[in-house]
Protein backbone atom coordinates (compact mmCIF):
# COMPACT_ATOMS: atom_id res chain seq x y z
CA UNK A 1 0.00 0.00 0.00
CA UNK A 2 1.36 3.46 -0.87
CA UNK A 3 2.71 5.43 2.07
CA UNK A 4 3.52 8.99 2.99
CA UNK A 5 7.23 9.13 3.74
CA UNK A 6 8.97 11.73 5.87
CA UNK A 7 12.65 12.52 6.25
CA UNK A 8 14.56 12.74 8.44
CA UNK A 9 13.00 10.71 11.24
CA UNK A 10 14.83 12.84 13.80
CA UNK A 11 16.29 16.32 13.34
CA UNK A 12 18.35 18.10 15.97
CA UNK A 13 18.93 21.81 15.37
CA UNK A 14 20.35 24.75 17.27
CA UNK A 15 17.89 27.46 18.24
CA UNK A 16 17.76 30.19 15.62
CA UNK A 17 18.74 27.91 12.78
CA UNK A 18 16.58 27.16 9.78
CA UNK A 19 15.20 23.67 9.35
CA UNK A 20 13.44 21.97 6.45
CA UNK A 21 11.29 18.93 7.01
CA UNK A 22 10.60 16.83 3.97
CA UNK A 23 7.63 14.75 2.95
CA UNK A 24 6.80 12.66 -0.07
CA UNK A 25 3.02 12.36 -0.24
CA UNK A 26 1.24 9.50 -1.96
CA UNK A 27 1.70 10.04 -5.66
CA UNK A 28 -1.91 10.57 -6.81
CA UNK A 29 -2.90 12.73 -3.83
CA UNK A 30 -3.75 16.38 -4.34
CA UNK A 31 -4.19 17.74 -0.83
CA UNK A 32 -1.28 18.08 1.58
CA UNK A 33 -1.10 18.89 5.27
CA UNK A 34 1.30 19.46 8.12
CA UNK A 35 0.43 18.77 11.74
CA UNK A 36 2.55 18.85 14.85
CA UNK A 37 2.42 17.09 18.19
CA UNK A 38 4.29 18.59 21.12
CA UNK A 39 5.37 15.86 23.53
CA UNK A 40 2.45 14.78 25.68
CA UNK A 41 -0.06 16.96 23.86
CA UNK A 42 -2.58 16.45 21.09
CA UNK A 43 -1.95 16.59 17.38
CA UNK A 44 -2.49 20.12 16.05
CA UNK A 45 -3.22 21.28 12.51
CA UNK A 46 -0.64 23.63 10.99
CA UNK A 47 -1.43 24.11 7.34
CA UNK A 48 -3.18 22.64 4.33
CA UNK A 49 -1.99 23.02 0.74
CA UNK A 50 -3.80 22.46 -2.54
CA UNK A 51 -3.17 23.51 -6.11
CA UNK A 52 0.19 25.03 -5.19
CA UNK A 53 -1.13 27.36 -2.55
CA UNK A 54 -2.05 27.37 1.11
CA UNK A 55 -5.72 26.54 1.63
CA UNK A 56 -5.82 27.16 5.35
CA UNK A 57 -3.40 27.76 8.18
CA UNK A 58 -3.68 27.80 11.93
CA UNK A 59 -2.55 30.44 14.39
CA UNK A 60 0.56 28.37 15.00
CA UNK A 61 1.64 28.80 11.39
CA UNK A 62 3.17 32.25 11.70
CA UNK A 63 5.68 34.05 9.48
CA UNK A 64 8.47 31.72 10.62
CA UNK A 65 6.79 28.85 8.82
CA UNK A 66 6.49 28.22 5.10
CA UNK A 67 5.54 25.32 2.89
CA UNK A 68 6.55 24.47 -0.61
CA UNK A 69 6.03 21.83 -3.23
CA UNK A 70 9.27 22.33 -5.14
CA UNK A 71 8.70 19.50 -7.59
CA UNK A 72 6.08 16.93 -8.39
CA UNK A 73 6.83 14.70 -5.44
CA UNK A 74 8.12 16.59 -2.39
CA UNK A 75 6.21 18.73 0.09
CA UNK A 76 8.38 20.63 2.55
CA UNK A 77 7.88 22.55 5.77
CA UNK A 78 10.47 25.22 6.54
CA UNK A 79 10.95 26.90 9.88
CA UNK A 80 13.07 29.96 9.30
CA UNK A 81 14.43 30.66 12.78
CA UNK A 82 13.68 27.85 15.17
CA UNK A 83 12.65 28.39 18.78
CA UNK A 84 12.77 25.98 21.69
CA UNK A 85 8.99 25.66 21.59
CA UNK A 86 9.17 24.34 18.02
CA UNK A 87 10.39 21.05 19.43
CA UNK A 88 7.72 18.54 18.48
CA UNK A 89 6.83 15.65 16.23
CA UNK A 90 5.80 16.96 12.82
CA UNK A 91 3.45 14.88 10.72
CA UNK A 92 2.83 15.22 7.04
CA UNK A 93 -0.45 13.95 5.57
CA UNK A 94 -1.99 13.74 2.14
CA UNK A 95 -5.36 12.93 0.70
CA UNK A 96 -7.03 12.57 -2.65
CA UNK A 97 -10.21 14.48 -3.31
CA UNK A 98 -13.06 12.05 -2.82
CA UNK A 99 -13.73 9.31 -0.32
CA UNK A 100 -10.20 8.81 0.91
CA UNK A 101 -9.23 10.25 4.27
CA UNK A 102 -5.86 11.76 5.13
CA UNK A 103 -2.91 9.39 5.24
CA UNK A 104 -0.17 10.27 7.69
CA UNK A 105 3.56 9.73 7.58
CA UNK A 106 5.54 8.39 10.53
CA UNK A 107 6.62 11.90 11.49
CA UNK A 108 9.85 13.82 12.01
CA UNK A 109 10.90 14.42 15.57
CA UNK A 110 12.36 17.94 15.73
CA UNK A 111 14.53 18.74 18.73
CA UNK A 112 15.66 22.34 19.20
CA UNK A 113 18.68 22.86 21.46
CA UNK B 1 -16.11 25.60 15.78
CA UNK B 2 -15.31 21.94 15.75
CA UNK B 3 -13.95 20.19 18.79
CA UNK B 4 -13.44 16.71 20.15
CA UNK B 5 -13.45 15.57 23.74
CA UNK B 6 -12.01 12.24 24.75
CA UNK B 7 -12.94 11.10 28.23
CA UNK B 8 -10.02 9.54 30.06
CA UNK B 9 -6.42 10.16 29.11
CA UNK B 10 -5.58 6.62 30.23
CA UNK B 11 -7.74 3.51 30.06
CA UNK B 12 -6.67 0.08 31.31
CA UNK B 13 -8.45 -3.16 30.41
CA UNK B 14 -7.59 -6.78 30.90
CA UNK B 15 -6.64 -8.90 27.93
CA UNK B 16 -9.83 -10.39 26.51
CA UNK B 17 -12.07 -7.74 28.04
CA UNK B 18 -14.20 -5.17 26.24
CA UNK B 19 -12.47 -2.01 25.10
CA UNK B 20 -14.51 1.21 25.24
CA UNK B 21 -12.90 4.54 24.43
CA UNK B 22 -15.20 7.52 24.64
CA UNK B 23 -15.38 10.44 22.25
CA UNK B 24 -17.80 13.34 22.02
CA UNK B 25 -17.68 15.88 19.25
CA UNK B 26 -18.95 19.34 18.50
CA UNK B 27 -19.58 20.48 14.95
CA UNK B 28 -21.81 23.05 13.28
CA UNK B 29 -22.30 20.85 10.24
CA UNK B 30 -22.71 17.10 9.79
CA UNK B 31 -19.25 15.91 10.66
CA UNK B 32 -16.77 13.44 9.33
CA UNK B 33 -15.41 11.48 12.27
CA UNK B 34 -12.29 9.40 12.59
CA UNK B 35 -10.37 7.24 14.99
CA UNK B 36 -6.61 7.09 14.58
CA UNK B 37 -4.16 4.87 16.46
CA UNK B 38 -0.56 5.73 17.25
CA UNK B 39 1.78 2.96 18.29
CA UNK B 40 4.97 3.94 20.13
CA UNK B 41 7.41 5.84 17.92
CA UNK B 42 5.14 5.54 14.92
CA UNK B 43 2.81 7.79 12.96
CA UNK B 44 -0.96 7.98 12.92
CA UNK B 45 -2.82 5.07 11.39
CA UNK B 46 -6.48 5.33 10.45
CA UNK B 47 -8.62 2.83 12.33
CA UNK B 48 -11.99 3.80 10.91
CA UNK B 49 -14.01 6.72 9.61
CA UNK B 50 -17.62 7.88 9.61
CA UNK B 51 -18.75 9.76 6.52
CA UNK B 52 -22.56 9.85 6.90
CA UNK B 53 -23.20 6.36 5.60
CA UNK B 54 -23.90 3.62 8.14
CA UNK B 55 -23.88 4.78 11.75
CA UNK B 56 -22.00 1.67 12.88
CA UNK B 57 -18.57 1.75 11.34
CA UNK B 58 -16.24 -1.23 11.29
CA UNK B 59 -12.52 -0.65 11.16
CA UNK B 60 -9.29 -2.55 11.20
CA UNK B 61 -8.07 -4.86 13.97
CA UNK B 62 -11.61 -5.66 15.13
CA UNK B 63 -12.47 -2.13 16.21
CA UNK B 64 -15.78 -0.46 15.51
CA UNK B 65 -17.47 2.81 16.41
CA UNK B 66 -21.05 3.98 16.47
CA UNK B 67 -22.13 7.46 15.47
CA UNK B 68 -24.92 8.72 17.73
CA UNK B 69 -26.11 12.14 16.64
CA UNK B 70 -28.44 12.57 19.62
CA UNK B 71 -25.52 12.09 21.98
CA UNK B 72 -22.90 13.73 19.72
CA UNK B 73 -20.76 10.68 20.41
CA UNK B 74 -18.51 8.40 18.44
CA UNK B 75 -17.24 5.86 20.95
CA UNK B 76 -14.70 3.24 19.91
CA UNK B 77 -15.18 -0.38 20.96
CA UNK B 78 -13.58 -3.76 20.57
CA UNK B 79 -15.16 -6.89 22.06
CA UNK B 80 -11.94 -8.53 23.20
CA UNK B 81 -8.72 -6.67 23.91
CA UNK B 82 -5.37 -8.01 22.74
CA UNK B 83 -1.96 -7.09 24.07
CA UNK B 84 -1.09 -5.62 20.68
CA UNK B 85 -3.89 -3.05 21.09
CA UNK B 86 -1.81 -1.09 23.58
CA UNK B 87 -1.36 2.31 21.95
CA UNK B 88 -2.63 5.88 21.92
CA UNK B 89 -6.00 6.42 20.29
CA UNK B 90 -7.15 9.72 18.85
CA UNK B 91 -10.69 10.68 17.98
CA UNK B 92 -10.89 13.37 15.30
CA UNK B 93 -13.45 15.46 13.44
CA UNK B 94 -13.51 17.25 10.13
CA UNK B 95 -16.16 19.33 8.40
CA UNK B 96 -15.24 18.15 4.93
CA UNK B 97 -13.37 15.18 3.55
CA UNK B 98 -10.45 17.35 2.53
CA UNK B 99 -10.52 19.80 5.39
CA UNK B 100 -8.19 20.04 8.35
CA UNK B 101 -8.65 17.43 11.04
CA UNK B 102 -9.23 18.46 14.62
CA UNK B 103 -7.88 15.87 17.02
CA UNK B 104 -8.82 15.04 20.57
CA UNK B 105 -6.16 14.88 23.24
CA UNK B 106 -5.88 11.13 22.91
CA UNK B 107 -6.47 8.15 25.17
CA UNK B 108 -3.65 5.81 26.03
CA UNK B 109 -4.92 2.24 26.17
CA UNK B 110 -3.12 -0.14 28.49
CA UNK B 111 -3.75 -3.88 28.26
CA UNK B 112 -3.29 -5.85 31.47
CA UNK B 113 -2.25 -9.50 31.21
CSV table of C-alpha atoms in Angstrom, one decimal:
chain,number,residue,atom,x,y,z
A,1,UNK,CA,0.0,0.0,0.0
A,2,UNK,CA,1.4,3.5,-0.9
A,3,UNK,CA,2.7,5.4,2.1
A,4,UNK,CA,3.5,9.0,3.0
A,5,UNK,CA,7.2,9.1,3.7
A,6,UNK,CA,9.0,11.7,5.9
A,7,UNK,CA,12.7,12.5,6.2
A,8,UNK,CA,14.6,12.7,8.4
A,9,UNK,CA,13.0,10.7,11.2
A,10,UNK,CA,14.8,12.8,13.8
A,11,UNK,CA,16.3,16.3,13.3
A,12,UNK,CA,18.3,18.1,16.0
A,13,UNK,CA,18.9,21.8,15.4
A,14,UNK,CA,20.4,24.7,17.3
A,15,UNK,CA,17.9,27.5,18.2
A,16,UNK,CA,17.8,30.2,15.6
A,17,UNK,CA,18.7,27.9,12.8
A,18,UNK,CA,16.6,27.2,9.8
A,19,UNK,CA,15.2,23.7,9.4
A,20,UNK,CA,13.4,22.0,6.5
A,21,UNK,CA,11.3,18.9,7.0
A,22,UNK,CA,10.6,16.8,4.0
A,23,UNK,CA,7.6,14.8,2.9
A,24,UNK,CA,6.8,12.7,-0.1
A,25,UNK,CA,3.0,12.4,-0.2
A,26,UNK,CA,1.2,9.5,-2.0
A,27,UNK,CA,1.7,10.0,-5.7
A,28,UNK,CA,-1.9,10.6,-6.8
A,29,UNK,CA,-2.9,12.7,-3.8
A,30,UNK,CA,-3.8,16.4,-4.3
A,31,UNK,CA,-4.2,17.7,-0.8
A,32,UNK,CA,-1.3,18.1,1.6
A,33,UNK,CA,-1.1,18.9,5.3
A,34,UNK,CA,1.3,19.5,8.1
A,35,UNK,CA,0.4,18.8,11.7
A,36,UNK,CA,2.5,18.8,14.8
A,37,UNK,CA,2.4,17.1,18.2
A,38,UNK,CA,4.3,18.6,21.1
A,39,UNK,CA,5.4,15.9,23.5
A,40,UNK,CA,2.5,14.8,25.7
A,41,UNK,CA,-0.1,17.0,23.9
A,42,UNK,CA,-2.6,16.5,21.1
A,43,UNK,CA,-2.0,16.6,17.4
A,44,UNK,CA,-2.5,20.1,16.0
A,45,UNK,CA,-3.2,21.3,12.5
A,46,UNK,CA,-0.6,23.6,11.0
A,47,UNK,CA,-1.4,24.1,7.3
A,48,UNK,CA,-3.2,22.6,4.3
A,49,UNK,CA,-2.0,23.0,0.7
A,50,UNK,CA,-3.8,22.5,-2.5
A,51,UNK,CA,-3.2,23.5,-6.1
A,52,UNK,CA,0.2,25.0,-5.2
A,53,UNK,CA,-1.1,27.4,-2.6
A,54,UNK,CA,-2.0,27.4,1.1
A,55,UNK,CA,-5.7,26.5,1.6
A,56,UNK,CA,-5.8,27.2,5.4
A,57,UNK,CA,-3.4,27.8,8.2
A,58,UNK,CA,-3.7,27.8,11.9
A,59,UNK,CA,-2.6,30.4,14.4
A,60,UNK,CA,0.6,28.4,15.0
A,61,UNK,CA,1.6,28.8,11.4
A,62,UNK,CA,3.2,32.2,11.7
A,63,UNK,CA,5.7,34.0,9.5
A,64,UNK,CA,8.5,31.7,10.6
A,65,UNK,CA,6.8,28.8,8.8
A,66,UNK,CA,6.5,28.2,5.1
A,67,UNK,CA,5.5,25.3,2.9
A,68,UNK,CA,6.6,24.5,-0.6
A,69,UNK,CA,6.0,21.8,-3.2
A,70,UNK,CA,9.3,22.3,-5.1
A,71,UNK,CA,8.7,19.5,-7.6
A,72,UNK,CA,6.1,16.9,-8.4
A,73,UNK,CA,6.8,14.7,-5.4
A,74,UNK,CA,8.1,16.6,-2.4
A,75,UNK,CA,6.2,18.7,0.1
A,76,UNK,CA,8.4,20.6,2.5
A,77,UNK,CA,7.9,22.5,5.8
A,78,UNK,CA,10.5,25.2,6.5
A,79,UNK,CA,10.9,26.9,9.9
A,80,UNK,CA,13.1,30.0,9.3
A,81,UNK,CA,14.4,30.7,12.8
A,82,UNK,CA,13.7,27.9,15.2
A,83,UNK,CA,12.6,28.4,18.8
A,84,UNK,CA,12.8,26.0,21.7
A,85,UNK,CA,9.0,25.7,21.6
A,86,UNK,CA,9.2,24.3,18.0
A,87,UNK,CA,10.4,21.0,19.4
A,88,UNK,CA,7.7,18.5,18.5
A,89,UNK,CA,6.8,15.7,16.2
A,90,UNK,CA,5.8,17.0,12.8
A,91,UNK,CA,3.4,14.9,10.7
A,92,UNK,CA,2.8,15.2,7.0
A,93,UNK,CA,-0.4,14.0,5.6
A,94,UNK,CA,-2.0,13.7,2.1
A,95,UNK,CA,-5.4,12.9,0.7
A,96,UNK,CA,-7.0,12.6,-2.6
A,97,UNK,CA,-10.2,14.5,-3.3
A,98,UNK,CA,-13.1,12.0,-2.8
A,99,UNK,CA,-13.7,9.3,-0.3
A,100,UNK,CA,-10.2,8.8,0.9
A,101,UNK,CA,-9.2,10.3,4.3
A,102,UNK,CA,-5.9,11.8,5.1
A,103,UNK,CA,-2.9,9.4,5.2
A,104,UNK,CA,-0.2,10.3,7.7
A,105,UNK,CA,3.6,9.7,7.6
A,106,UNK,CA,5.5,8.4,10.5
A,107,UNK,CA,6.6,11.9,11.5
A,108,UNK,CA,9.8,13.8,12.0
A,109,UNK,CA,10.9,14.4,15.6
A,110,UNK,CA,12.4,17.9,15.7
A,111,UNK,CA,14.5,18.7,18.7
A,112,UNK,CA,15.7,22.3,19.2
A,113,UNK,CA,18.7,22.9,21.5
B,1,UNK,CA,-16.1,25.6,15.8
B,2,UNK,CA,-15.3,21.9,15.8
B,3,UNK,CA,-13.9,20.2,18.8
B,4,UNK,CA,-13.4,16.7,20.1
B,5,UNK,CA,-13.5,15.6,23.7
B,6,UNK,CA,-12.0,12.2,24.7
B,7,UNK,CA,-12.9,11.1,28.2
B,8,UNK,CA,-10.0,9.5,30.1
B,9,UNK,CA,-6.4,10.2,29.1
B,10,UNK,CA,-5.6,6.6,30.2
B,11,UNK,CA,-7.7,3.5,30.1
B,12,UNK,CA,-6.7,0.1,31.3
B,13,UNK,CA,-8.4,-3.2,30.4
B,14,UNK,CA,-7.6,-6.8,30.9
B,15,UNK,CA,-6.6,-8.9,27.9
B,16,UNK,CA,-9.8,-10.4,26.5
B,17,UNK,CA,-12.1,-7.7,28.0
B,18,UNK,CA,-14.2,-5.2,26.2
B,19,UNK,CA,-12.5,-2.0,25.1
B,20,UNK,CA,-14.5,1.2,25.2
B,21,UNK,CA,-12.9,4.5,24.4
B,22,UNK,CA,-15.2,7.5,24.6
B,23,UNK,CA,-15.4,10.4,22.2
B,24,UNK,CA,-17.8,13.3,22.0
B,25,UNK,CA,-17.7,15.9,19.3
B,26,UNK,CA,-19.0,19.3,18.5
B,27,UNK,CA,-19.6,20.5,14.9
B,28,UNK,CA,-21.8,23.1,13.3
B,29,UNK,CA,-22.3,20.8,10.2
B,30,UNK,CA,-22.7,17.1,9.8
B,31,UNK,CA,-19.2,15.9,10.7
B,32,UNK,CA,-16.8,13.4,9.3
B,33,UNK,CA,-15.4,11.5,12.3
B,34,UNK,CA,-12.3,9.4,12.6
B,35,UNK,CA,-10.4,7.2,15.0
B,36,UNK,CA,-6.6,7.1,14.6
B,37,UNK,CA,-4.2,4.9,16.5
B,38,UNK,CA,-0.6,5.7,17.2
B,39,UNK,CA,1.8,3.0,18.3
B,40,UNK,CA,5.0,3.9,20.1
B,41,UNK,CA,7.4,5.8,17.9
B,42,UNK,CA,5.1,5.5,14.9
B,43,UNK,CA,2.8,7.8,13.0
B,44,UNK,CA,-1.0,8.0,12.9
B,45,UNK,CA,-2.8,5.1,11.4
B,46,UNK,CA,-6.5,5.3,10.4
B,47,UNK,CA,-8.6,2.8,12.3
B,48,UNK,CA,-12.0,3.8,10.9
B,49,UNK,CA,-14.0,6.7,9.6
B,50,UNK,CA,-17.6,7.9,9.6
B,51,UNK,CA,-18.8,9.8,6.5
B,52,UNK,CA,-22.6,9.9,6.9
B,53,UNK,CA,-23.2,6.4,5.6
B,54,UNK,CA,-23.9,3.6,8.1
B,55,UNK,CA,-23.9,4.8,11.7
B,56,UNK,CA,-22.0,1.7,12.9
B,57,UNK,CA,-18.6,1.7,11.3
B,58,UNK,CA,-16.2,-1.2,11.3
B,59,UNK,CA,-12.5,-0.7,11.2
B,60,UNK,CA,-9.3,-2.6,11.2
B,61,UNK,CA,-8.1,-4.9,14.0
B,62,UNK,CA,-11.6,-5.7,15.1
B,63,UNK,CA,-12.5,-2.1,16.2
B,64,UNK,CA,-15.8,-0.5,15.5
B,65,UNK,CA,-17.5,2.8,16.4
B,66,UNK,CA,-21.0,4.0,16.5
B,67,UNK,CA,-22.1,7.5,15.5
B,68,UNK,CA,-24.9,8.7,17.7
B,69,UNK,CA,-26.1,12.1,16.6
B,70,UNK,CA,-28.4,12.6,19.6
B,71,UNK,CA,-25.5,12.1,22.0
B,72,UNK,CA,-22.9,13.7,19.7
B,73,UNK,CA,-20.8,10.7,20.4
B,74,UNK,CA,-18.5,8.4,18.4
B,75,UNK,CA,-17.2,5.9,21.0
B,76,UNK,CA,-14.7,3.2,19.9
B,77,UNK,CA,-15.2,-0.4,21.0
B,78,UNK,CA,-13.6,-3.8,20.6
B,79,UNK,CA,-15.2,-6.9,22.1
B,80,UNK,CA,-11.9,-8.5,23.2
B,81,UNK,CA,-8.7,-6.7,23.9
B,82,UNK,CA,-5.4,-8.0,22.7
B,83,UNK,CA,-2.0,-7.1,24.1
B,84,UNK,CA,-1.1,-5.6,20.7
B,85,UNK,CA,-3.9,-3.1,21.1
B,86,UNK,CA,-1.8,-1.1,23.6
B,87,UNK,CA,-1.4,2.3,21.9
B,88,UNK,CA,-2.6,5.9,21.9
B,89,UNK,CA,-6.0,6.4,20.3
B,90,UNK,CA,-7.1,9.7,18.8
B,91,UNK,CA,-10.7,10.7,18.0
B,92,UNK,CA,-10.9,13.4,15.3
B,93,UNK,CA,-13.5,15.5,13.4
B,94,UNK,CA,-13.5,17.3,10.1
B,95,UNK,CA,-16.2,19.3,8.4
B,96,UNK,CA,-15.2,18.1,4.9
B,97,UNK,CA,-13.4,15.2,3.5
B,98,UNK,CA,-10.5,17.3,2.5
B,99,UNK,CA,-10.5,19.8,5.4
B,100,UNK,CA,-8.2,20.0,8.3
B,101,UNK,CA,-8.6,17.4,11.0
B,102,UNK,CA,-9.2,18.5,14.6
B,103,UNK,CA,-7.9,15.9,17.0
B,104,UNK,CA,-8.8,15.0,20.6
B,105,UNK,CA,-6.2,14.9,23.2
B,106,UNK,CA,-5.9,11.1,22.9
B,107,UNK,CA,-6.5,8.1,25.2
B,108,UNK,CA,-3.7,5.8,26.0
B,109,UNK,CA,-4.9,2.2,26.2
B,110,UNK,CA,-3.1,-0.1,28.5
B,111,UNK,CA,-3.7,-3.9,28.3
B,112,UNK,CA,-3.3,-5.8,31.5
B,113,UNK,CA,-2.3,-9.5,31.2
